Short mmCIF file of C-alpha atoms in Angstrom, two decimals:
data_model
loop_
_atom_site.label_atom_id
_atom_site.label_comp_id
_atom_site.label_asym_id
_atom_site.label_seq_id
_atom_site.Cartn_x
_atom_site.Cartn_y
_atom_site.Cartn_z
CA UNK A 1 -26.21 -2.77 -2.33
CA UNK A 2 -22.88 -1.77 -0.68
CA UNK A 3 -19.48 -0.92 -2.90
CA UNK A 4 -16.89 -2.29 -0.92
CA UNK A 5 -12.98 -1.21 -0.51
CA UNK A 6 -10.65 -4.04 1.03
CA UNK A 7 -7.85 -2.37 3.39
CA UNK A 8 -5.57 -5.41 2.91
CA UNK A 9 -3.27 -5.43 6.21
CA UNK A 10 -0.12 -8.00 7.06
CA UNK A 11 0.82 -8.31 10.51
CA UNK A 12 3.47 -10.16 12.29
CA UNK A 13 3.62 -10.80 16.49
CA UNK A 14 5.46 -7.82 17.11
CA UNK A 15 3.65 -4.87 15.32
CA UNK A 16 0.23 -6.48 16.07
CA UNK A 17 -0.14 -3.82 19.25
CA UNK A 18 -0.36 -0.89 16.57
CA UNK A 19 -3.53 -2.69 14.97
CA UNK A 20 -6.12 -0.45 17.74
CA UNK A 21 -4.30 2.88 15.87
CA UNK A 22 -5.28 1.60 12.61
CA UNK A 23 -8.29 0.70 13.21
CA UNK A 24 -9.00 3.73 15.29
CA UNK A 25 -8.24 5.52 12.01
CA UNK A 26 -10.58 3.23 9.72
CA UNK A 27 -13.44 4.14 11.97
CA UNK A 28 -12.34 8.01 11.10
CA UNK A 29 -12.74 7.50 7.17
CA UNK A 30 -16.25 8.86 6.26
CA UNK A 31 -17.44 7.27 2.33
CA UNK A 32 -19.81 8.38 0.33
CA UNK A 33 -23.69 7.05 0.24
CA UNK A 34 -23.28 3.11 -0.87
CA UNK A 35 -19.83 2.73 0.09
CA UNK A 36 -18.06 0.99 3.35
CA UNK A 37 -14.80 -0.94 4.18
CA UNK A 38 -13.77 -3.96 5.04
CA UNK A 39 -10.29 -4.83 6.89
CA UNK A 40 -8.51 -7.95 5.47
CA UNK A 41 -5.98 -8.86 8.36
CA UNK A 42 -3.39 -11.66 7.13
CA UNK A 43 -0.91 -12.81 9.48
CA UNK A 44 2.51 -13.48 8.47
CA UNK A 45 2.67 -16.61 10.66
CA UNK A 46 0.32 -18.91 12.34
CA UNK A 47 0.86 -17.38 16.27
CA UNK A 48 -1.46 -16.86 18.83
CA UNK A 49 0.00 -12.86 19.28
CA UNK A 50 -1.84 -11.47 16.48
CA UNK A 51 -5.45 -12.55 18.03
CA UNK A 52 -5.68 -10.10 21.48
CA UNK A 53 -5.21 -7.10 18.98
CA UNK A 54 -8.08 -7.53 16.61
CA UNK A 55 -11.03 -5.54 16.55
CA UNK A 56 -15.05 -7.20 17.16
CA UNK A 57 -15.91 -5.89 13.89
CA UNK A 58 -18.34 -7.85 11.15
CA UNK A 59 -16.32 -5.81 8.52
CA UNK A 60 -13.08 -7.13 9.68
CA UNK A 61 -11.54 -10.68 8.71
CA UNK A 62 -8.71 -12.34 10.13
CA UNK A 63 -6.29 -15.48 8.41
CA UNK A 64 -3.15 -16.80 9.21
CA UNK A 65 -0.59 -18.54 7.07
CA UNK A 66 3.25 -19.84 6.92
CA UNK A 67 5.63 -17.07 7.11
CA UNK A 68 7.15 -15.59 4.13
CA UNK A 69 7.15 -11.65 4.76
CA UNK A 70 4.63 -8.87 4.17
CA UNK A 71 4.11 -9.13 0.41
CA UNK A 72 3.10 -13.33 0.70
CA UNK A 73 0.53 -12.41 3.80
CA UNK A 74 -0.90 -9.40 1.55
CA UNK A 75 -1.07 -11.71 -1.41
CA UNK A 76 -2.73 -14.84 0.79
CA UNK A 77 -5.40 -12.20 1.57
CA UNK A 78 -5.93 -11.54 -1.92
CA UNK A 79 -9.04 -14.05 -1.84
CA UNK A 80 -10.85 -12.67 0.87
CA UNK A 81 -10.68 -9.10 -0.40
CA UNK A 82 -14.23 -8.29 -1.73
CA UNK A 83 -14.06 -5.31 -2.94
CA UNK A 84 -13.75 -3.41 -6.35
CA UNK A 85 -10.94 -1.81 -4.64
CA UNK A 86 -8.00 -2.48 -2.66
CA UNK A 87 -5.97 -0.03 -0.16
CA UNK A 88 -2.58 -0.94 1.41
CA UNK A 89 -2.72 -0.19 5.34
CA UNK A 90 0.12 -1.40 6.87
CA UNK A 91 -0.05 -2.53 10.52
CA UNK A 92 1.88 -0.09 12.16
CA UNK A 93 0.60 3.00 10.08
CA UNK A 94 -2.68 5.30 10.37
CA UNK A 95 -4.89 6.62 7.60
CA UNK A 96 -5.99 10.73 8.02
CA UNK A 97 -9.31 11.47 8.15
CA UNK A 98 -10.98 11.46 4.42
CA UNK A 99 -7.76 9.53 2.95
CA UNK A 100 -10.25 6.43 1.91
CA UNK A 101 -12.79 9.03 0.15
CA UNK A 102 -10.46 10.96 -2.00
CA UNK A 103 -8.43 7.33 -2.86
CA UNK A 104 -11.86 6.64 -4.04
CA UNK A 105 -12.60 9.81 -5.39
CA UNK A 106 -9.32 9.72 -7.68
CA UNK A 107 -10.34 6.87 -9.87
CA UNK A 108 -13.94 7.28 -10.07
CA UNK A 109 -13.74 10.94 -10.81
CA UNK A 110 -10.85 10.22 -13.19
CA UNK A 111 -11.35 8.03 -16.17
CA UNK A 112 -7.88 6.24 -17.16
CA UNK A 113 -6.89 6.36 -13.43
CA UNK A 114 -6.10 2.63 -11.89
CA UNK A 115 -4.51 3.63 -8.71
CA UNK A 116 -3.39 6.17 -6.08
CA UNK A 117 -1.09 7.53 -3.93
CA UNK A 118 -1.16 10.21 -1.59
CA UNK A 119 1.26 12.52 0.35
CA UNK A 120 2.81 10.87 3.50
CA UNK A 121 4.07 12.37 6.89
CA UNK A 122 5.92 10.33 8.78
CA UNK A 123 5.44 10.21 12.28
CA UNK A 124 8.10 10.16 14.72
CA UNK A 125 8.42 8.04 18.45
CA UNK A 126 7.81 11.83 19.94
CA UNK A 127 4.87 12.43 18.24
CA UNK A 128 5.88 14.50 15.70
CA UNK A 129 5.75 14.63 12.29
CA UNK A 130 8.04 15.08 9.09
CA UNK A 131 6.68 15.57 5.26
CA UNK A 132 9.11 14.47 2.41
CA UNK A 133 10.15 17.53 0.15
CA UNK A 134 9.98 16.09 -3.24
CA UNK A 135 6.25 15.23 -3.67
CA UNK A 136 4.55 15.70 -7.47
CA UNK A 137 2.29 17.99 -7.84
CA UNK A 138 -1.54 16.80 -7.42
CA UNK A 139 -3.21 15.27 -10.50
CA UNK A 140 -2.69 12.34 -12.91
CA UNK A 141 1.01 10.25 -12.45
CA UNK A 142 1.94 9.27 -16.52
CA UNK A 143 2.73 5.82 -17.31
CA UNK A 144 6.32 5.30 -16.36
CA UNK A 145 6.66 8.86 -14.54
CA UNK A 146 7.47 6.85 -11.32
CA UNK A 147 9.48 4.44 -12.65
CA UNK A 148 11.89 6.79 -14.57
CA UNK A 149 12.47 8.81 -11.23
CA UNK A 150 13.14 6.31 -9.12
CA UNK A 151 15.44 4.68 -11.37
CA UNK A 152 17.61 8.38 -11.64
CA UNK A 153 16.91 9.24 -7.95
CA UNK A 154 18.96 6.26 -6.01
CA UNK A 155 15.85 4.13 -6.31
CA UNK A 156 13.73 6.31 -4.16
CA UNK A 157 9.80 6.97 -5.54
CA UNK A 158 8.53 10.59 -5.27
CA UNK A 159 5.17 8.48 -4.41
CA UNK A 160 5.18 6.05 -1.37
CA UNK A 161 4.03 2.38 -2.01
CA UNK A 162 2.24 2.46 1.40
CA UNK A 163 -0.38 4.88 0.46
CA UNK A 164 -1.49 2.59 -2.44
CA UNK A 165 -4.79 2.40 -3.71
CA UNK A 166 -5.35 0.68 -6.87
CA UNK A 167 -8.72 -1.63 -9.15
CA UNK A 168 -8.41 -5.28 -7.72
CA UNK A 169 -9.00 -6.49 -10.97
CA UNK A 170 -5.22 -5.01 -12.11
CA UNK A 171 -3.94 -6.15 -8.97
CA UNK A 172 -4.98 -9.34 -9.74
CA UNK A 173 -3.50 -9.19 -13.25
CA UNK A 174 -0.58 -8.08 -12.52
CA UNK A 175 0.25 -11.31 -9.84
CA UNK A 176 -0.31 -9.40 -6.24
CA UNK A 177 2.86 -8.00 -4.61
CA UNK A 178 6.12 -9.30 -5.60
CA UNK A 179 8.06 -12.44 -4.46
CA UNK A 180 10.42 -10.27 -2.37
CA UNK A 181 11.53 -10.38 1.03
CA UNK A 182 11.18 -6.48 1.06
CA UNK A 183 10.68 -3.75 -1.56
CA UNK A 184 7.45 -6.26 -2.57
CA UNK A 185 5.18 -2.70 -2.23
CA UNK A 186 7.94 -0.78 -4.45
CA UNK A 187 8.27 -3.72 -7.12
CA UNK A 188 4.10 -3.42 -7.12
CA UNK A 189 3.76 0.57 -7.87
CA UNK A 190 6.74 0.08 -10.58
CA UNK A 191 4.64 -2.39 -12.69
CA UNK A 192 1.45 -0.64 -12.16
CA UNK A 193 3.60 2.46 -13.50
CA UNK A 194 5.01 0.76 -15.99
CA UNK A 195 1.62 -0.48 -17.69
CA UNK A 196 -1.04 2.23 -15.91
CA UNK A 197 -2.07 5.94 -14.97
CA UNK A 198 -2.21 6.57 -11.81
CA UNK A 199 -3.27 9.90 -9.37
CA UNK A 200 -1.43 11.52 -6.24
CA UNK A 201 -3.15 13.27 -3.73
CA UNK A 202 -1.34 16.07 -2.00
CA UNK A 203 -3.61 16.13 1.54
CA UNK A 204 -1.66 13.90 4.05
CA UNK A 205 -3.47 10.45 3.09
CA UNK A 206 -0.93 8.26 5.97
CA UNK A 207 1.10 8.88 8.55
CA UNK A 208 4.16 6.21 8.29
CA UNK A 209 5.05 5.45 11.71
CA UNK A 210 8.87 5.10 12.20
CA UNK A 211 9.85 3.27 15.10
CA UNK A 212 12.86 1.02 16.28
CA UNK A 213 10.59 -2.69 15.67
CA UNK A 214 9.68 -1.88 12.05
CA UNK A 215 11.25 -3.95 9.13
CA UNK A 216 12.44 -1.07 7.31
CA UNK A 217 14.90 0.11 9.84
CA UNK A 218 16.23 -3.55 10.46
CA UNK A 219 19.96 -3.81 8.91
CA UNK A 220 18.74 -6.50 6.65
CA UNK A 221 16.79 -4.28 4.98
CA UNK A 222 19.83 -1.78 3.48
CA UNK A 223 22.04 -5.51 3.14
CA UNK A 224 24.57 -4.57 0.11
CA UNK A 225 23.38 -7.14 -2.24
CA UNK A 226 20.01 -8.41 -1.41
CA UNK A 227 19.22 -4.39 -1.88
CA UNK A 228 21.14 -4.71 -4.56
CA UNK A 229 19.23 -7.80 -6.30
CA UNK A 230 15.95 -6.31 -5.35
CA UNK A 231 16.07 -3.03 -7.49
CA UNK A 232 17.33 -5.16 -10.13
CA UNK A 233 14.87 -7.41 -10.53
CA UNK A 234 12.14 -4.61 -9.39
CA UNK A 235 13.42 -2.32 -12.06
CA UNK A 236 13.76 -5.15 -14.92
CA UNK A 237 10.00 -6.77 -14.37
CA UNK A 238 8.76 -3.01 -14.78
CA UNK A 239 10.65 -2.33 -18.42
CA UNK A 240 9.81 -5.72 -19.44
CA UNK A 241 6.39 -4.80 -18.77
CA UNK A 242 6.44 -1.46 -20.21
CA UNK A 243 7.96 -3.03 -23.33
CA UNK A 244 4.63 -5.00 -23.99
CA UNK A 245 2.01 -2.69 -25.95
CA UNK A 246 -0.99 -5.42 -24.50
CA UNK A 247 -0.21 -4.81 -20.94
CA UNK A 248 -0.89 -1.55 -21.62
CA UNK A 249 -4.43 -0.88 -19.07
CA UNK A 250 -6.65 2.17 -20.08
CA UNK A 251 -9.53 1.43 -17.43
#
């Protein structure tokens, strides 16, 4: 029998030429004895660019549905993910060799542990590559250590939402990625903070491609108020969460 981890992926028409990189770097990731990957691909949209760019791969599925941004696709692909796990790989980024293994490695090594995060590098149109300067050291993240720093830090995470690694069943639980047009990843690792321990990896685990087409550098994305709104509502589902003793999860 084969243990299965879902890479969940959301793609839109104009990032869908990045999907050979990341799957160039799936076929990288070595697992231990019983273990493989599968690559959900959800389509933010119902478009016939996505299609040319995918992979002839049994372990790779592919499903289309009406747009509503990154965290609706990821959620629509919730049903087709198999696997005990799930890991975040978004379309336009590349794991590092071994990132899949020590993801997995973190919670089944580590009893309490329902996700993961790992040290990011992000990797410039040149080629090269810059590391953020504030990451925790390695080892177990305490419920509501993420959430307090990002709160105090200008809503930044010392742990990126992109590397995330986390049980399906908790995913599940806790409603899939929020109903955001952006931050959805952020507003996801603040409630798994709020009611879970997690684990960060300090070995590169992704390297975060910045380029000019991604939604993060699009001036909607820094928009006064919606930015505004988002934090809020990010920040209040996570205390309302950590306020409830029965959501907290000792798995």
């Amino acid at each position: 029998m084969i243990n299965l981890i879902s890479v969940i992926t959301a793609v839109h028409g104009p990032v869908a030429e990045h999907l050979p990189d990341a799957y160039k770097s799936l076929l990288d990731q070595q697992l231990p004895d019983g273990w493989d990957w599968e690559w959900v691909i959800q389509e933010d949209g119902e478009t016939d660019a996505v299609r040319p760019y995918l992979p002839v791969d049994p372990r790779v599925s592919f499903g289309q549905g009406r747009h509503g941004r990154a965290g609706v696709a990821r959620t629509l692909a919730l049903p087709r993910a198999t696997g005990q796990y799930v890991k975040v790989l978004d379309a336009d980024d590349m794991l590092t060799p071994g990132a899949l293994a020590r993801d997995l490695a973190a919670l089944t090594d580590h009893p309490g542990i329902c996700w993961a995060t790992s040290r990011v590098l992000d990797l410039l149109p040149d080629g090269s590559t810059v590391g953020f300067d504030q990451d925790p050291p390695e080892g177990p993240v305490e419920r509501g250590a993420v959430l307090d720093h990002w709160s105090t830090h200008s809503y930044r995470a010392q742990v990126h939402p992109a590397t995330l690694f986390v049980r399906r069943n908790v995913l599940l639980a806790l409603g899939g990625w929020m109903a955001l047009p952006a931050s959805e990843d952020t507003g996801l690792l603040m409630a798994l903070n709020a009611v879970s321990r997690g684990w960060f990896t300090a070995e590169t685990g992704l390297l975060y491609r910045k380029w000019a087409g991604q939604s993060t550098s699009q001036a909607a994305h820094t928009h006064e108020g919606e930015w505004a709104a988002r934090m809020a509502v990010v920040e209040a589902r996570a205390r309302a969460l950590a306020a409830l003793p029965s959501w907290r999860i000792d798995a």
